[in-house]
Coordinates of C-alpha atoms and ligand atoms in Angstrom, one line a residue:
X1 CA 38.8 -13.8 54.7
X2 CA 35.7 -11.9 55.7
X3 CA 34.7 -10.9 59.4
X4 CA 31.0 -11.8 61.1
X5 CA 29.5 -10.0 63.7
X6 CA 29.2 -12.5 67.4
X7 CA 26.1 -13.9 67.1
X8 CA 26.7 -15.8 63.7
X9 CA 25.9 -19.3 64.4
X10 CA 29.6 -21.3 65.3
X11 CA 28.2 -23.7 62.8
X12 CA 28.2 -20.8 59.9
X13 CA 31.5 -19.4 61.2
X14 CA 33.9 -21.3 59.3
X15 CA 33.4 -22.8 55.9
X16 CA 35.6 -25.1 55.4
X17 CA 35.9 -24.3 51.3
X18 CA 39.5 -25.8 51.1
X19 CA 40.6 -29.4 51.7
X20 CA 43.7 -30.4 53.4
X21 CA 45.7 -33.0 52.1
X22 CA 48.8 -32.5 54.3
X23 CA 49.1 -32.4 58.1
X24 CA 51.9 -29.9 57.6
X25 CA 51.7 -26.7 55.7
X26 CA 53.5 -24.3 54.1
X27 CA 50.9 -21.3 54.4
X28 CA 51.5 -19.8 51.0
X29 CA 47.6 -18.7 50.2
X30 CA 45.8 -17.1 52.8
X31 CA 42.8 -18.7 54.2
X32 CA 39.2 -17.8 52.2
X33 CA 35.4 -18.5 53.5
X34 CA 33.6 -16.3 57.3
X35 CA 34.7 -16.4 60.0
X36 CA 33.2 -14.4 63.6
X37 CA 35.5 -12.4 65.3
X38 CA 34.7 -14.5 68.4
X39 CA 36.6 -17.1 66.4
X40 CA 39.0 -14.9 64.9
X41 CA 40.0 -13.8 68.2
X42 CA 40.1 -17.7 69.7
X43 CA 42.0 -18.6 67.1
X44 CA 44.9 -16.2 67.1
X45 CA 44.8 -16.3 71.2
X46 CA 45.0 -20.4 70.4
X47 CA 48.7 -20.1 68.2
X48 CA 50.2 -17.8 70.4
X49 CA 49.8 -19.9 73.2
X50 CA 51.5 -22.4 71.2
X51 CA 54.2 -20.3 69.9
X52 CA 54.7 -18.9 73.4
X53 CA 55.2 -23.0 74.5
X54 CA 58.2 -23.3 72.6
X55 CA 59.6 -19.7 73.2
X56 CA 59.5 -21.2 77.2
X57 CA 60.9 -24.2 76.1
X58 CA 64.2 -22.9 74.3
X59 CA 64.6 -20.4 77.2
X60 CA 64.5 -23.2 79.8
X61 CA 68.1 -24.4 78.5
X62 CA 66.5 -28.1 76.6
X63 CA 68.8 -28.1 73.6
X64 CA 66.1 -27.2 70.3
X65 CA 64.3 -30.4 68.7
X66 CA 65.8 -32.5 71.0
X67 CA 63.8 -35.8 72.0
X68 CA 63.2 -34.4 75.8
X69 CA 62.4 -30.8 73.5
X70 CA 59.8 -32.7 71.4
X71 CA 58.3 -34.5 74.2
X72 CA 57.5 -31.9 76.3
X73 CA 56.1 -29.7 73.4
X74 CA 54.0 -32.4 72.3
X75 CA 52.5 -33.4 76.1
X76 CA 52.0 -29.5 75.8
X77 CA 50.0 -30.0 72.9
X78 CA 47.7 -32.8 74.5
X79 CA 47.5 -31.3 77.5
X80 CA 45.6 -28.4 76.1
X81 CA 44.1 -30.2 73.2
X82 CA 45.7 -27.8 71.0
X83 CA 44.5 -28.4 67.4
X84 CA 48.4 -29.7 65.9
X85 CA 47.2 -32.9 67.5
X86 CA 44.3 -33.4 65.2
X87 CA 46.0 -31.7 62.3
X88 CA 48.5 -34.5 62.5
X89 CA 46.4 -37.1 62.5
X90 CA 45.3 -39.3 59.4
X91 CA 42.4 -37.9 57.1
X92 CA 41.0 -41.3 56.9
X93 CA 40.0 -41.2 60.4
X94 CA 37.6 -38.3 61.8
X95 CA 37.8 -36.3 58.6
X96 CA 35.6 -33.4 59.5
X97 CA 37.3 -33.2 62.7
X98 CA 41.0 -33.3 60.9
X99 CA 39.9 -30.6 58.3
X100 CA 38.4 -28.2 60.9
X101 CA 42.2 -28.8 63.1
X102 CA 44.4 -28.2 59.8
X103 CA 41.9 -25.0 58.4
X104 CA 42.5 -23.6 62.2
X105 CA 46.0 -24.1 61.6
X106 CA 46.0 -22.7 58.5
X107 CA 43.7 -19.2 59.8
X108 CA 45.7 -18.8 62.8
X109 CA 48.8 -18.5 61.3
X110 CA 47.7 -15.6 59.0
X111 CA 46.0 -14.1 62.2
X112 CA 49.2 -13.8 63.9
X113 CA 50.7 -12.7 60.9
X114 CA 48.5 -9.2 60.8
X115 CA 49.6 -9.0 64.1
X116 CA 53.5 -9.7 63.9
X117 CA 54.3 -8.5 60.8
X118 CA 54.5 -4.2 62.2
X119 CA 57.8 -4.5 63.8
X120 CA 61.5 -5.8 62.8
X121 CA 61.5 -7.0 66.5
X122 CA 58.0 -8.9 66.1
X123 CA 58.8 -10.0 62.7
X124 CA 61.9 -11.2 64.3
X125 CA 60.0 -13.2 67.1
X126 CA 57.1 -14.3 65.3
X127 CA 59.7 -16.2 62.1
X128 CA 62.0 -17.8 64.7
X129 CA 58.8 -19.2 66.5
X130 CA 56.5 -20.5 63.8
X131 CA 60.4 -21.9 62.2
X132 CA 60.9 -23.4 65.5
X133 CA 57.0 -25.0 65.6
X134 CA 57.6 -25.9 61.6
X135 CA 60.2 -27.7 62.2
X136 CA 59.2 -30.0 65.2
X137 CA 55.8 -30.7 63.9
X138 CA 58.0 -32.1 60.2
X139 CA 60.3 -33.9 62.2
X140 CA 57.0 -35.5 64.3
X141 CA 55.2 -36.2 61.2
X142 CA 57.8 -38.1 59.4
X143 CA 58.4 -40.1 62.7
X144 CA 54.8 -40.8 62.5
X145 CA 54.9 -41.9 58.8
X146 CA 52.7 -38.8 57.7
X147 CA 52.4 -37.8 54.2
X148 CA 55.7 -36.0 53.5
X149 CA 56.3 -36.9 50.6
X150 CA 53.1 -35.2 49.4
X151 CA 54.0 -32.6 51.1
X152 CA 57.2 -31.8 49.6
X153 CA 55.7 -32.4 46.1
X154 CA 52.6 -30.2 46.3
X155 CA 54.7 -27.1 47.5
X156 CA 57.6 -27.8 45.1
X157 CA 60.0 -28.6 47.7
X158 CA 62.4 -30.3 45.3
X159 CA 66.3 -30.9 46.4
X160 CA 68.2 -32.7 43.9
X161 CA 70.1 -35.5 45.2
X162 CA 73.4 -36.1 43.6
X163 CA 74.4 -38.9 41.7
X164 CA 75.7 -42.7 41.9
X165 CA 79.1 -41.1 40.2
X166 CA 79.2 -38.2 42.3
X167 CA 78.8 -40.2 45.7
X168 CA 80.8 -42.6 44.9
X169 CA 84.2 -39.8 43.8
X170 CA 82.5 -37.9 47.1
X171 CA 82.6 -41.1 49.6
X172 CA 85.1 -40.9 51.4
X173 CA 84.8 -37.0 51.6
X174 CA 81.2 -37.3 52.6
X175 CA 82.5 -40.2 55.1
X176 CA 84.6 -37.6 56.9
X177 CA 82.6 -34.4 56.3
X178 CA 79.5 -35.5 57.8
X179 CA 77.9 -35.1 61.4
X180 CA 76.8 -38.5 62.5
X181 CA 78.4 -40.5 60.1
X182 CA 81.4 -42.5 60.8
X183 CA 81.5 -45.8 58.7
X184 CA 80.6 -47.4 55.6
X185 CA 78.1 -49.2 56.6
X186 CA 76.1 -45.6 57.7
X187 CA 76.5 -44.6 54.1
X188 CA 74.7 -47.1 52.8
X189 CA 71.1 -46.4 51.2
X190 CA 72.1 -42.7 52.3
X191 CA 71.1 -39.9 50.0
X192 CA 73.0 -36.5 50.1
X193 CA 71.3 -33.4 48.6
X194 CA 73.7 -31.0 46.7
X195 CA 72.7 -27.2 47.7
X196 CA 74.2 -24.1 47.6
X197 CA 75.7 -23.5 51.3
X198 CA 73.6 -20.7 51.6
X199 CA 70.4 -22.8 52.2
X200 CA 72.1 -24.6 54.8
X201 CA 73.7 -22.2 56.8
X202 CA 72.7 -23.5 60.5
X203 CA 74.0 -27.1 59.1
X204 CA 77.8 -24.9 57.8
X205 CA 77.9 -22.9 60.5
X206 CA 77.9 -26.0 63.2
X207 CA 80.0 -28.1 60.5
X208 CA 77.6 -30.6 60.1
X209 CA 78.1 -30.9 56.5
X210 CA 80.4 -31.6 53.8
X211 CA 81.3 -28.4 51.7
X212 CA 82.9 -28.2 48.0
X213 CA 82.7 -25.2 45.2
X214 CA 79.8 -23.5 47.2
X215 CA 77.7 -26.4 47.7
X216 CA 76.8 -28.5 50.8
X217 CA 76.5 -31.8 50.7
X218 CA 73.4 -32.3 53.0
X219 CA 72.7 -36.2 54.3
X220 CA 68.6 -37.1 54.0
X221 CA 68.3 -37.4 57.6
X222 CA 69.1 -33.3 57.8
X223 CA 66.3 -32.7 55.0
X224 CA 64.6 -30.6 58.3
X225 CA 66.5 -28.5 58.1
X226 CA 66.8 -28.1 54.1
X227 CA 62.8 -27.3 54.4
X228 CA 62.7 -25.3 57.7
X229 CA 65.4 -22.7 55.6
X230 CA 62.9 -22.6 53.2
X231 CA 60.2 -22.0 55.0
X232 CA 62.1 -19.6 57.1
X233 CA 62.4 -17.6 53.9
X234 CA 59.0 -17.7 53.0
X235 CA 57.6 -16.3 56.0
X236 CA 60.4 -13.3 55.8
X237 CA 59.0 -12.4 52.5
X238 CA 55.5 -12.5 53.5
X239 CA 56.0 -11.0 56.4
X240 CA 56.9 -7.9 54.6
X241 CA 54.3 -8.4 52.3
X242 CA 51.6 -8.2 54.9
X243 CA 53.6 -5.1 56.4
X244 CA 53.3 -3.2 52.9
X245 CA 49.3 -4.4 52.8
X246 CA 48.6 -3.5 56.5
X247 CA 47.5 -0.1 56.0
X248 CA 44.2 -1.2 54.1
X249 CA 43.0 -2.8 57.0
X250 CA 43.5 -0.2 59.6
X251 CA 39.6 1.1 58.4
X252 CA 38.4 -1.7 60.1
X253 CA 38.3 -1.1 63.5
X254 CA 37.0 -4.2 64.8
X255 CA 39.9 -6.2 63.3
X256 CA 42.0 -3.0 64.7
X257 CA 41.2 -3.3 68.3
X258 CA 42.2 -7.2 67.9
X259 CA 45.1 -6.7 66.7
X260 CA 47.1 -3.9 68.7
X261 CA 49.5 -5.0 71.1
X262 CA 48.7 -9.0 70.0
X263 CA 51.8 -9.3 70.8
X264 CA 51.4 -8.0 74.4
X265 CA 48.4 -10.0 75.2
X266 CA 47.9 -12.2 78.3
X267 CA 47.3 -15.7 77.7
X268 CA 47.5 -17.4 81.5
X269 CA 44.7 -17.7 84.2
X270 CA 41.7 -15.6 84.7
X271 CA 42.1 -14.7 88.5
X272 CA 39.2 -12.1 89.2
X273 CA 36.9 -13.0 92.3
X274 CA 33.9 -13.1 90.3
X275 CA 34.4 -15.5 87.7
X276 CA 35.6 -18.4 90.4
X277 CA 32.6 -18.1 93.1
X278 CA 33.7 -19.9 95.7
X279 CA 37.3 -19.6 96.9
X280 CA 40.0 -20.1 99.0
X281 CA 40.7 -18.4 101.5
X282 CA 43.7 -17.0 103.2
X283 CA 43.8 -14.7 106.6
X284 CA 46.0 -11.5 107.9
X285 CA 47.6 -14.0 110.1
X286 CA 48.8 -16.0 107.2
X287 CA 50.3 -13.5 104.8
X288 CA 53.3 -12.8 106.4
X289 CA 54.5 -16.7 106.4
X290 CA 53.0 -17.2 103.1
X291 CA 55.0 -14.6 102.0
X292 CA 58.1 -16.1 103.0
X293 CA 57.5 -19.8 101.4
X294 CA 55.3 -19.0 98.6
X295 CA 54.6 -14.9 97.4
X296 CA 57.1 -13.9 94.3
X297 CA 59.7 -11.8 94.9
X298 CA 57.3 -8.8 93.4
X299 CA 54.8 -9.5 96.5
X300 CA 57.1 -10.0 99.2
X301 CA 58.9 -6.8 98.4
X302 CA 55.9 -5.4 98.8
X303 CA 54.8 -6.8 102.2
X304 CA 58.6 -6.5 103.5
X305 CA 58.4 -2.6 102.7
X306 CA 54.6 -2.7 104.5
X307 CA 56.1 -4.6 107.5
X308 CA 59.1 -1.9 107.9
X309 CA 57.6 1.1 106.7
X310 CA 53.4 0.7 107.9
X311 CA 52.7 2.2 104.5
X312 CA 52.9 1.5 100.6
X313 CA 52.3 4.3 97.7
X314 CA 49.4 4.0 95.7
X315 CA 50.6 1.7 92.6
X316 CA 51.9 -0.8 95.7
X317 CA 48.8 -0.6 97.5
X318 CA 46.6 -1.6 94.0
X319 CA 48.8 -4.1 93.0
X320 CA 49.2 -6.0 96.7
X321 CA 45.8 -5.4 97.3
X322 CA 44.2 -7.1 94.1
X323 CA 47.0 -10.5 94.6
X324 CA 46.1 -10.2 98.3
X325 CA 41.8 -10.7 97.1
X326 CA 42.9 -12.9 94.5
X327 CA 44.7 -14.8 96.7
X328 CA 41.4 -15.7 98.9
X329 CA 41.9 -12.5 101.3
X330 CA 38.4 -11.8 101.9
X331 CA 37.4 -7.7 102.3
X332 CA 37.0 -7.8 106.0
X333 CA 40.2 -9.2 106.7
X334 CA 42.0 -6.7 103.7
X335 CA 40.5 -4.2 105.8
X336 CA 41.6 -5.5 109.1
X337 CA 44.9 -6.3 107.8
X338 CA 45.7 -2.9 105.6
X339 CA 44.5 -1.1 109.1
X340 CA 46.8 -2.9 111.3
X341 CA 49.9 -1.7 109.6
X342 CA 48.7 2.1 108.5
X343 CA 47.6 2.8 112.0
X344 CA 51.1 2.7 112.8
X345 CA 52.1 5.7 111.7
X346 CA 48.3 7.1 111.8
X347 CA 45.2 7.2 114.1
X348 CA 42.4 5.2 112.8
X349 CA 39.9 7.9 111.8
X350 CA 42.2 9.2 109.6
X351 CA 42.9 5.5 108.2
X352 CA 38.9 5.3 107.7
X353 CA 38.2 8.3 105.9
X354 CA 41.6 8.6 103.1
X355 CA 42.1 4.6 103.0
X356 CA 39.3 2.0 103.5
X357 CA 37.5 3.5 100.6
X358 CA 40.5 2.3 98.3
X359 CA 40.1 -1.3 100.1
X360 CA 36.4 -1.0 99.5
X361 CA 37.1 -0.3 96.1
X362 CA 39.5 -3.0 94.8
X363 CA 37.1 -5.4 95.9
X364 CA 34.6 -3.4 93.7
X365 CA 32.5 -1.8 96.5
X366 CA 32.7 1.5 95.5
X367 CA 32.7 3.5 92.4
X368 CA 31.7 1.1 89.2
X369 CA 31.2 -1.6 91.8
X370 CA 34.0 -3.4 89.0
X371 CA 35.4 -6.6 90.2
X372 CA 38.9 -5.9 89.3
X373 CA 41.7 -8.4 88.2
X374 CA 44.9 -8.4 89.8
X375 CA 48.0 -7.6 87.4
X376 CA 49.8 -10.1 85.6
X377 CA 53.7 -9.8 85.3
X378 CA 53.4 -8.3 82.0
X379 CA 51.4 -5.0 83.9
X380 CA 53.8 -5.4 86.4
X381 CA 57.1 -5.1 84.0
X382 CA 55.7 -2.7 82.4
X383 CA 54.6 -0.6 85.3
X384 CA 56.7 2.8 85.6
X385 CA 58.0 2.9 88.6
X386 CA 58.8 6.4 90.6
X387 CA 61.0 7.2 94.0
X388 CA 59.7 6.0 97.3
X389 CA 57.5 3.0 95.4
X390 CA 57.7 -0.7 95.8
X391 CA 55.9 -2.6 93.6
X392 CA 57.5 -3.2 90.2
X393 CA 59.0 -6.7 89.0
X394 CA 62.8 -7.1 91.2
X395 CA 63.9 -9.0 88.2
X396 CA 63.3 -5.9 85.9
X397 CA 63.3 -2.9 88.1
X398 CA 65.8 -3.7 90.6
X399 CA 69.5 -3.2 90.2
X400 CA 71.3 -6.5 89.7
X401 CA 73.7 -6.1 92.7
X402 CA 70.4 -5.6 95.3
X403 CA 69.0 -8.3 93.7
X404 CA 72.3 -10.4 94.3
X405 CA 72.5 -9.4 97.9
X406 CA 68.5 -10.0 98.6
X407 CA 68.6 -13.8 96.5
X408 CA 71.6 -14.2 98.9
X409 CA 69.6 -13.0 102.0
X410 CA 67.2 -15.5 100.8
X411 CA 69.4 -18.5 100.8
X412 CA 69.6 -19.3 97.2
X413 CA 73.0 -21.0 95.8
X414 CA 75.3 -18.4 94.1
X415 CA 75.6 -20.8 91.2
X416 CA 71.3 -20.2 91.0
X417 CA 71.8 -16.3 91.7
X418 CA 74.4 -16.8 88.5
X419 CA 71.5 -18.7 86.1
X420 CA 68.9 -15.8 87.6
X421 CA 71.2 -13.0 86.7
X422 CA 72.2 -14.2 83.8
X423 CA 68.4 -14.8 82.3
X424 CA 67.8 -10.9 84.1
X425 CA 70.4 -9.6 82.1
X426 CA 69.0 -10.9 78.8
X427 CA 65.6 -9.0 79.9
X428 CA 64.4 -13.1 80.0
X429 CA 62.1 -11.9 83.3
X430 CA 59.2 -14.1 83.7
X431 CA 61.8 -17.1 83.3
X432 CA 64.5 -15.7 86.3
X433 CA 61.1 -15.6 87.9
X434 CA 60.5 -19.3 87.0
X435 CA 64.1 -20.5 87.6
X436 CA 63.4 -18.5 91.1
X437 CA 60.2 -20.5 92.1
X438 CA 61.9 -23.4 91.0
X439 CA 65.4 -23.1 93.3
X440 CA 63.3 -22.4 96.1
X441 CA 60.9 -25.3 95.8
X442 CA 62.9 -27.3 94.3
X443 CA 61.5 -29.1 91.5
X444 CA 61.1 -28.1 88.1
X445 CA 57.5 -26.0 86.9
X446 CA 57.1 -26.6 83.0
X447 CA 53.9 -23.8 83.3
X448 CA 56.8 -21.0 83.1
X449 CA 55.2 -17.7 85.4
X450 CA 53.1 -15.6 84.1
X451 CA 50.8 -14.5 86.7
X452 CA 52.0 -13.7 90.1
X453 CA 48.9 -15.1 91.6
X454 CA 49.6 -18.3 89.3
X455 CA 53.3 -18.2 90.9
X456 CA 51.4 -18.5 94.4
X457 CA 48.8 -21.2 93.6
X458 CA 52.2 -23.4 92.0
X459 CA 53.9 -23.0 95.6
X460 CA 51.2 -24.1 97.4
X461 CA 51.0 -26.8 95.1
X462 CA 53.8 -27.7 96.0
X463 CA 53.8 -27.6 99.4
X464 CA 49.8 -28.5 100.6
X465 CA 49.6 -30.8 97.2
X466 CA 47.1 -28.1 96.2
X467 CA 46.0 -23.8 96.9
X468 CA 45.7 -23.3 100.4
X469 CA 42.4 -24.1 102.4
X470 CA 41.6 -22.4 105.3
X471 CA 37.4 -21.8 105.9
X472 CA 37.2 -24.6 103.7
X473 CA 36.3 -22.8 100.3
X474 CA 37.7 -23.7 96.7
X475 CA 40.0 -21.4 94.3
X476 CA 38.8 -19.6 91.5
X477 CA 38.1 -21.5 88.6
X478 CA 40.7 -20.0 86.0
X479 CA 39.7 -18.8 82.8
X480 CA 41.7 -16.8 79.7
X481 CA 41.1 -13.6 80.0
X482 CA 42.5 -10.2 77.8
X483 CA 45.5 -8.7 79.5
X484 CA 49.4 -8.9 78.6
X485 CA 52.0 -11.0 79.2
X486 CA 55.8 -10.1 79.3
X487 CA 57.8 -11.5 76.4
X488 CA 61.0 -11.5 75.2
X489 CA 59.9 -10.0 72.0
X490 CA 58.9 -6.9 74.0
X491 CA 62.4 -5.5 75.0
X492 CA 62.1 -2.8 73.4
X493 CA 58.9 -2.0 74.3
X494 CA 59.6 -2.1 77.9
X495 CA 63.4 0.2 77.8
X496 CA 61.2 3.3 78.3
X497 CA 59.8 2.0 81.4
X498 CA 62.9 0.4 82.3
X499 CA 64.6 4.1 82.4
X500 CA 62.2 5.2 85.0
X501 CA 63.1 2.5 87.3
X502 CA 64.7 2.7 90.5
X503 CA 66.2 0.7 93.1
X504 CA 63.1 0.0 94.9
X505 CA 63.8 -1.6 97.9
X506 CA 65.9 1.4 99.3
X507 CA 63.8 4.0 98.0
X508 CA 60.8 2.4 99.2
X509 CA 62.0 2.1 103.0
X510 CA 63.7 5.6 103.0
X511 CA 60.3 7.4 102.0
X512 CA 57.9 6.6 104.7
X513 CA 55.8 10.0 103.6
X514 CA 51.8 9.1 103.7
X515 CA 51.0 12.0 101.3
X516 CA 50.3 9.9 97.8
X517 CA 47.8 11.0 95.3
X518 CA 45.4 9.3 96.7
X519 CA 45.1 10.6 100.1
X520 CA 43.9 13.5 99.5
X521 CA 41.1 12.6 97.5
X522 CA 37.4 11.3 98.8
X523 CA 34.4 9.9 97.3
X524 CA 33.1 11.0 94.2
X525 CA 36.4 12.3 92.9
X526 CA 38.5 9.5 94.3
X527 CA 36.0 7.3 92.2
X528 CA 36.5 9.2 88.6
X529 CA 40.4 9.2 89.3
X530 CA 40.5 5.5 90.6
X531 CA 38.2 4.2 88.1
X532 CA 40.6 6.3 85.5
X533 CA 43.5 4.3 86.9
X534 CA 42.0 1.3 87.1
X535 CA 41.1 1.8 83.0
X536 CA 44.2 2.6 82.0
X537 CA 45.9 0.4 84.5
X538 CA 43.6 -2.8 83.3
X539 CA 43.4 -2.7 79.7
Ligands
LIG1 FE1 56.3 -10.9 90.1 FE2 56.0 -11.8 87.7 FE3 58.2 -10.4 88.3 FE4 57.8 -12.9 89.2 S1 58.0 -12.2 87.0 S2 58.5 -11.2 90.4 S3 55.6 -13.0 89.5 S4 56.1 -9.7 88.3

């Protein structure tokens, strides 16, 4: 695969060299022909929102391929137009259209494979998901009467079934032995595939199948499974293929840049100011009730310790600030609002000169005059989190028995605190977040959270039948944008930050002390060291 430069005409970007004969594939050359890195990028941003669909799906508790399971990944697929769709459809109708859906298919999974293929935890991740995907889409497909058989043929998928003699001396064994089957009459035009146990494990190990000398016997209507084993093992091996070739791509640091912390990347809403133009709009007055019925737990912590305490640390003040803009709070009522509670515990001339500027600044009046975004729950998990601050994710940084007592505080059923603990405890964040929003509104969100501003405009959803409206203004429109999202795949990754973590909510309240970083610092050097934070903080 070779690599344009932006401005190569999207009609040059992709040659479609190779045709597709098959919706389904079993990816075993890599794609060939140009492609920009515009497209490259879409591409691979494209798959993992598709992979990341059926990661939320097994986590929200739907047993895996299931009708209700295939339903809602398929109204996923249509509601986003993802390309599967049009890969699944007939070549007879829209054939350029079908091609151009089956080569993205086909480019994005090798895409994702540069990216997953570092890690044993990735690798791990990125082979259950695409097995997962692989599977539904062959189950759809022969539902729909597509082209398996070619399929099977033209990537030597060959099980050998076993003969008249053999099912009829098997019979009654296979009568007994085998899930779903319970009479004579549901043996008959039956085929059973004879296979070494070994490529059926998932069917042995849930004694779905008949087993004799090694083998499994292995009905036609579990041939799924027989292929998704296979292609399970496929993708293993390549996987550690790629791994071996990576370091001959790590010249290129366009594809580089791309690539690094893929796995990381944000894939939800775009919610800075600027790219919506008109907005919403919300007022000091509001926040403290729309904390209540519709902030996440992450934002009411943090306007719970501003309430008690008249102060937040520097990482709480960023992060409340930037929801607080996103959420419609326009920069005269920030400042009116953040003033209110500092000048508490200080007079306002001393407010003015070490605070407003950092107001000013979020909503990128100052310094860079950036318009900055406000921090998805990926930046948030990830945040490190020291004594005496507040902001942090609850469901990651706080301890699980605080958490117990606040969800209790908060009215929610013990038997929901159990589900939310449970999901905590398997570092399943985002989705004891969703199972959170969805106790307390009751009624199910198939988005999953990803965004705590998303999280918000869900409530209110909800509860106006749309974001709220006061001054009569709309939301920001919502657009991708590069940032990172928590995923279960990043455990690891996030154990270092999880040893800095405290228990917020006490630490928060007991340190009151208004001598952050920050305060000290004015103008031109509290630009270079905001700007710094905001760099590191945004990428
Ligand atoms: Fe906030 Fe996201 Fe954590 Fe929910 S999952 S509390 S929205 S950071």
């Amino acid at each position: 695969m070779e690599f344009g430069g932006r401005r190569v005409k999207r009609s040059r970007r992709v040659e479609v060299e190779t045709s597709y004969p098959c919706s389904l594939q079993f990816y075993s050359n890599p794609p060939s022909g140009n492609i920009s890195l515009m497209e490259f990028d879409e591409m691979a941003v494209e798959r993992l929102k598709i992979l990341r669909t059926v990661e939320r799906l097994n986590l929200s508790g739907q047993v895996k391929s299931s009708d209700e399971w295939m339903n809602k990944l398929y109204d996923d697929f249509a509601k986003h137009k993802y390309f599967i769709l049009n890969a699944e459809k007939s070549l007879e109708k829209k054939r350029d259209d079908v091609e151009a859906a089956r080569r993205r298919d086909h480019v994005s999974h090798f895409i994702l494979r540069l990216a997953y293929c570092r890690t044993e935890e990735l690798r791990r991740w990125f082979i259950a998901h695409e097995s997962d995907l692989f599977r539904a889409r062959f189950i759809h497909c022969s539902r729909n009467g597509s082209d398996i058989k070619n399929f099977m043929l033209s990537n030597n998928l060959h099980f050998t079934p076993i003969s008249a003699e053999e099912m009829q001396i098997e019979r009654e064994n296979l009568m007994n032995g085998t899930y779903n089957i319970s009479g004579v009459d549901q043996m008959e035009g039956r085929t059973f595939f004879k296979v070494p146990f070994t490529e059926a494990l998932e069917l042995v190990r849930s004694r779905k199948v008949y087993l004799k000398g090694g083998f499994a016997y292995v009905p036609d209507t579990d041939l799924v499974t027989l292929v998704t084993t296979c292609f399970r093992a496929n993708l293993s091996q390549a996987l550690a293929m790629t791994n071996r070739a990576l370091p001959e791509l790590e010249d290129d640091e366009r594809l580089m840049r791309l690539l690094q912390d893929f796995d990381k990347r944000y894939t939800g809403n775009d919610y800075s100011q600027k790219k919506g133009g008109e907005k919403h709009r919300i007022t000091p007055d509001m926040i403290d009730q729309l904390a209540t019925t519709s902030f996440p737990l992450c934002m009411r912590q943090l306007n719970d310790t501003l309430r008690t305490t008249h102060h937040l640390r520097h990482g709480g003040r960023i992060t409340y600030g930037l929801f607080l803009k996103a959420a419609g709070l326009s920069l005269e009522d920030a400042m009116y609002f953040w003033r209110s509670h500092f000048t508490k515990n200080m007079d306002v001339d001393k407010f003015d000169k070490q605070y407003a500027y950092n107001i000013r600044f979020n909503y990128g009046k100052e310094g860079k005059r950036t318009d900055y975004t406000p921090y998805s729950c990926m930046k948030i998990i990830m945040a490190s989190i020291g004594p005496g601050d507040a902001h942090g994710c609850p469901f990651k940084h706080t301890d699980a028995q605080m958490l117990r007592q606040r969800l209790s505080n908060f009215k929610v059923s013990q038997q929901a605190i159990g589900e939310i603990l449970d999901l905590v405890s398997k570092s399943h964040y985002q989705i004891a977040c969703q199972r959170y929003w969805e106790v307390t509104h009751n009624t199910t969100l198939e988005t999953g959270i990803n965004h705590p501003n998303q999280y918000f405009e869900e409530s209110q959803k909800v509860i106006h039948g749309t974001a709220p409206q006061s001054q009569g203004k709309k939301m920001s429109q919502v657009k991708t944008n590069r940032s990172v999202m928590y995923s279960s795949q990043s455990t690891q990754s996030t154990q270092a930050a999880s040893t800095q973590s405290t228990q917020m909510s006490t630490q928060s309240t007991q340190n009151t002390s208004t001598s952050d970083m920050d305060s000290m610092l004015f103008d031109d050097e509290m630009d270079s060291v905001l700007e710094q934070y905001m760099e590191t903080t945004q990428a």
